[in-house]
Backbone as JSON, one array per atom type, in Angstrom:
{
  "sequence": "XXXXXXXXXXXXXXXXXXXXXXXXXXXXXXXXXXXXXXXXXXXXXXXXXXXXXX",
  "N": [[0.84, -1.19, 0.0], [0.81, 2.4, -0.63], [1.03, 4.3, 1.49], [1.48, 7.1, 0.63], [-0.45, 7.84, -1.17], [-3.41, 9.59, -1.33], [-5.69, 8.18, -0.84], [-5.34, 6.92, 0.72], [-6.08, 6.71, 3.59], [-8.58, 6.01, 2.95], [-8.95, 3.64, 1.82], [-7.52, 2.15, 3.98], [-9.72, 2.43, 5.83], [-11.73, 0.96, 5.04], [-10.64, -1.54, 4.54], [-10.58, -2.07, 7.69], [-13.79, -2.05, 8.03], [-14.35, -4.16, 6.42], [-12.99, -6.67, 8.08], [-14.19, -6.24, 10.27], [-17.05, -6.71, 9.82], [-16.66, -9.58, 9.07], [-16.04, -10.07, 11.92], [-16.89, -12.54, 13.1], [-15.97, -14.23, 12.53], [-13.97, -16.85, 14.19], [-11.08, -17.23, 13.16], [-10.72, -14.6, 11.9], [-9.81, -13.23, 14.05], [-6.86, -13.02, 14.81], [-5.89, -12.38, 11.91], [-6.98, -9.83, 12.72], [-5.61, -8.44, 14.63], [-3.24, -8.66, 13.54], [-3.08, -6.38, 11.54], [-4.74, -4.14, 13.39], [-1.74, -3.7, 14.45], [-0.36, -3.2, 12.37], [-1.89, -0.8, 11.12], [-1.6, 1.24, 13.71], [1.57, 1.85, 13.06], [0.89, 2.95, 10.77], [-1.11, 5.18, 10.21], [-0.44, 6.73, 12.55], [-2.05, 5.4, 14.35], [-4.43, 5.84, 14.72], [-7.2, 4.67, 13.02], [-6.34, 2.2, 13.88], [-7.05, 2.76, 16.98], [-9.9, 3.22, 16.98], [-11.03, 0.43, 16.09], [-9.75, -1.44, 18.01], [-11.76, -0.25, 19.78], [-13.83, -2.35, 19.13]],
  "CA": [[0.0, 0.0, 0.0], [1.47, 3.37, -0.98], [0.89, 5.48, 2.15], [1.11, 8.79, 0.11], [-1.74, 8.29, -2.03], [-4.55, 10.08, -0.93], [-7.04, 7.65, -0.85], [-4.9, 5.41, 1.87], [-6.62, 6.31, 4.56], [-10.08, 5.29, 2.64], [-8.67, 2.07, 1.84], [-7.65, 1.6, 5.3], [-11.35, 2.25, 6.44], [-12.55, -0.21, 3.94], [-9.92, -2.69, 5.49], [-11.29, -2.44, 8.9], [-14.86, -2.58, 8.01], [-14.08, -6.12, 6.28], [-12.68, -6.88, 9.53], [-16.02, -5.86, 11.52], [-18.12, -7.75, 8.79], [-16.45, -10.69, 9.77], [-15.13, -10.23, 13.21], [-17.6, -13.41, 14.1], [-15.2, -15.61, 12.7], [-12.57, -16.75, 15.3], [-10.23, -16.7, 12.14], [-10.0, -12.85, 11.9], [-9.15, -12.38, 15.2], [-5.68, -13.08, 14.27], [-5.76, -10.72, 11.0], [-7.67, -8.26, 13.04], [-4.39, -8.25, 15.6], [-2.74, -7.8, 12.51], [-4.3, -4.83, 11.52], [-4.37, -3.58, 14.62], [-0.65, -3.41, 14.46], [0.02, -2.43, 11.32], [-2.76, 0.42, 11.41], [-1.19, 1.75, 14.2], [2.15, 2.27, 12.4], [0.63, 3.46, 9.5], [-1.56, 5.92, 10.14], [-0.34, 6.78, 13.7], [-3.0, 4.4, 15.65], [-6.05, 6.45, 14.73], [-7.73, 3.35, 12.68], [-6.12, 1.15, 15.24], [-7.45, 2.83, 18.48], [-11.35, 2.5, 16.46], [-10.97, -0.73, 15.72], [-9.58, -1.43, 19.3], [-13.33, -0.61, 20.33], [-14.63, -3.72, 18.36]],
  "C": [[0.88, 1.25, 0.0], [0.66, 4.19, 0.06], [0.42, 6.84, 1.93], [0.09, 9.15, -0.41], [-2.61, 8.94, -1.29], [-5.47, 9.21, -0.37], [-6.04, 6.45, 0.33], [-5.32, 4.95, 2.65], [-7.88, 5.73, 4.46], [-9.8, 4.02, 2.8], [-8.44, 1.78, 3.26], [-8.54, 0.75, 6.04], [-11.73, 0.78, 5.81], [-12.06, -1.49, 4.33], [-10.73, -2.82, 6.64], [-12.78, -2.76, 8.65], [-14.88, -3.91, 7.66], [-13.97, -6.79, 7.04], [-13.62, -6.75, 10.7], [-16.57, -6.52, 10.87], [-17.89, -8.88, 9.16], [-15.43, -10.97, 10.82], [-16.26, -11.5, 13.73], [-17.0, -14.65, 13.87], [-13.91, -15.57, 13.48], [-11.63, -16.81, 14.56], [-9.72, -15.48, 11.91], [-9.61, -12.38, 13.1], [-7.56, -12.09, 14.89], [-4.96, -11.62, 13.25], [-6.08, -9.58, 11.97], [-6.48, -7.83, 14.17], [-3.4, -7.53, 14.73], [-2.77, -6.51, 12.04], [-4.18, -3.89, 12.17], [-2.86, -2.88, 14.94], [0.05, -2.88, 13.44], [-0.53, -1.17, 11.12], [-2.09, 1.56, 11.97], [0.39, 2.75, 14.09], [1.77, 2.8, 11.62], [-0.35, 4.68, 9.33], [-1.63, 6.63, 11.2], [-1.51, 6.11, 14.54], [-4.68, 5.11, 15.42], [-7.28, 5.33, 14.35], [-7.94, 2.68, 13.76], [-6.82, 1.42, 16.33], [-9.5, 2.45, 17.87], [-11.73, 1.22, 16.56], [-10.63, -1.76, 17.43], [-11.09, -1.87, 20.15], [-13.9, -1.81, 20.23], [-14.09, -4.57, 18.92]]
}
């Protein structure tokens, strides 16, 4: 993912919602840790701390 683009932080969003859509499988917990951690680098934690909530 190219950071600079503009549209990064959309895509982001669009990541995490996927991740809420199917946070009922015990499978994404994993990714969603993922996520979680990468997020947090990547867009300073703002995503991440949202997503956190869930």
């Amino acid at each position: 993912m190219d950071l600079s683009h503009p549209n990064s932080d959309a895509v982001t969003l669009n990541l995490s919602r996927s991740l809420v859509a199917t946070s009922s499988f015990p499978a994404t917990i994993d990714a969603a840790m993922f996520m979680i951690s990468y997020e947090h680098v990547a867009v300073g934690g703002f995503h991440a701390s949202s997503m956190h909530v869930v």
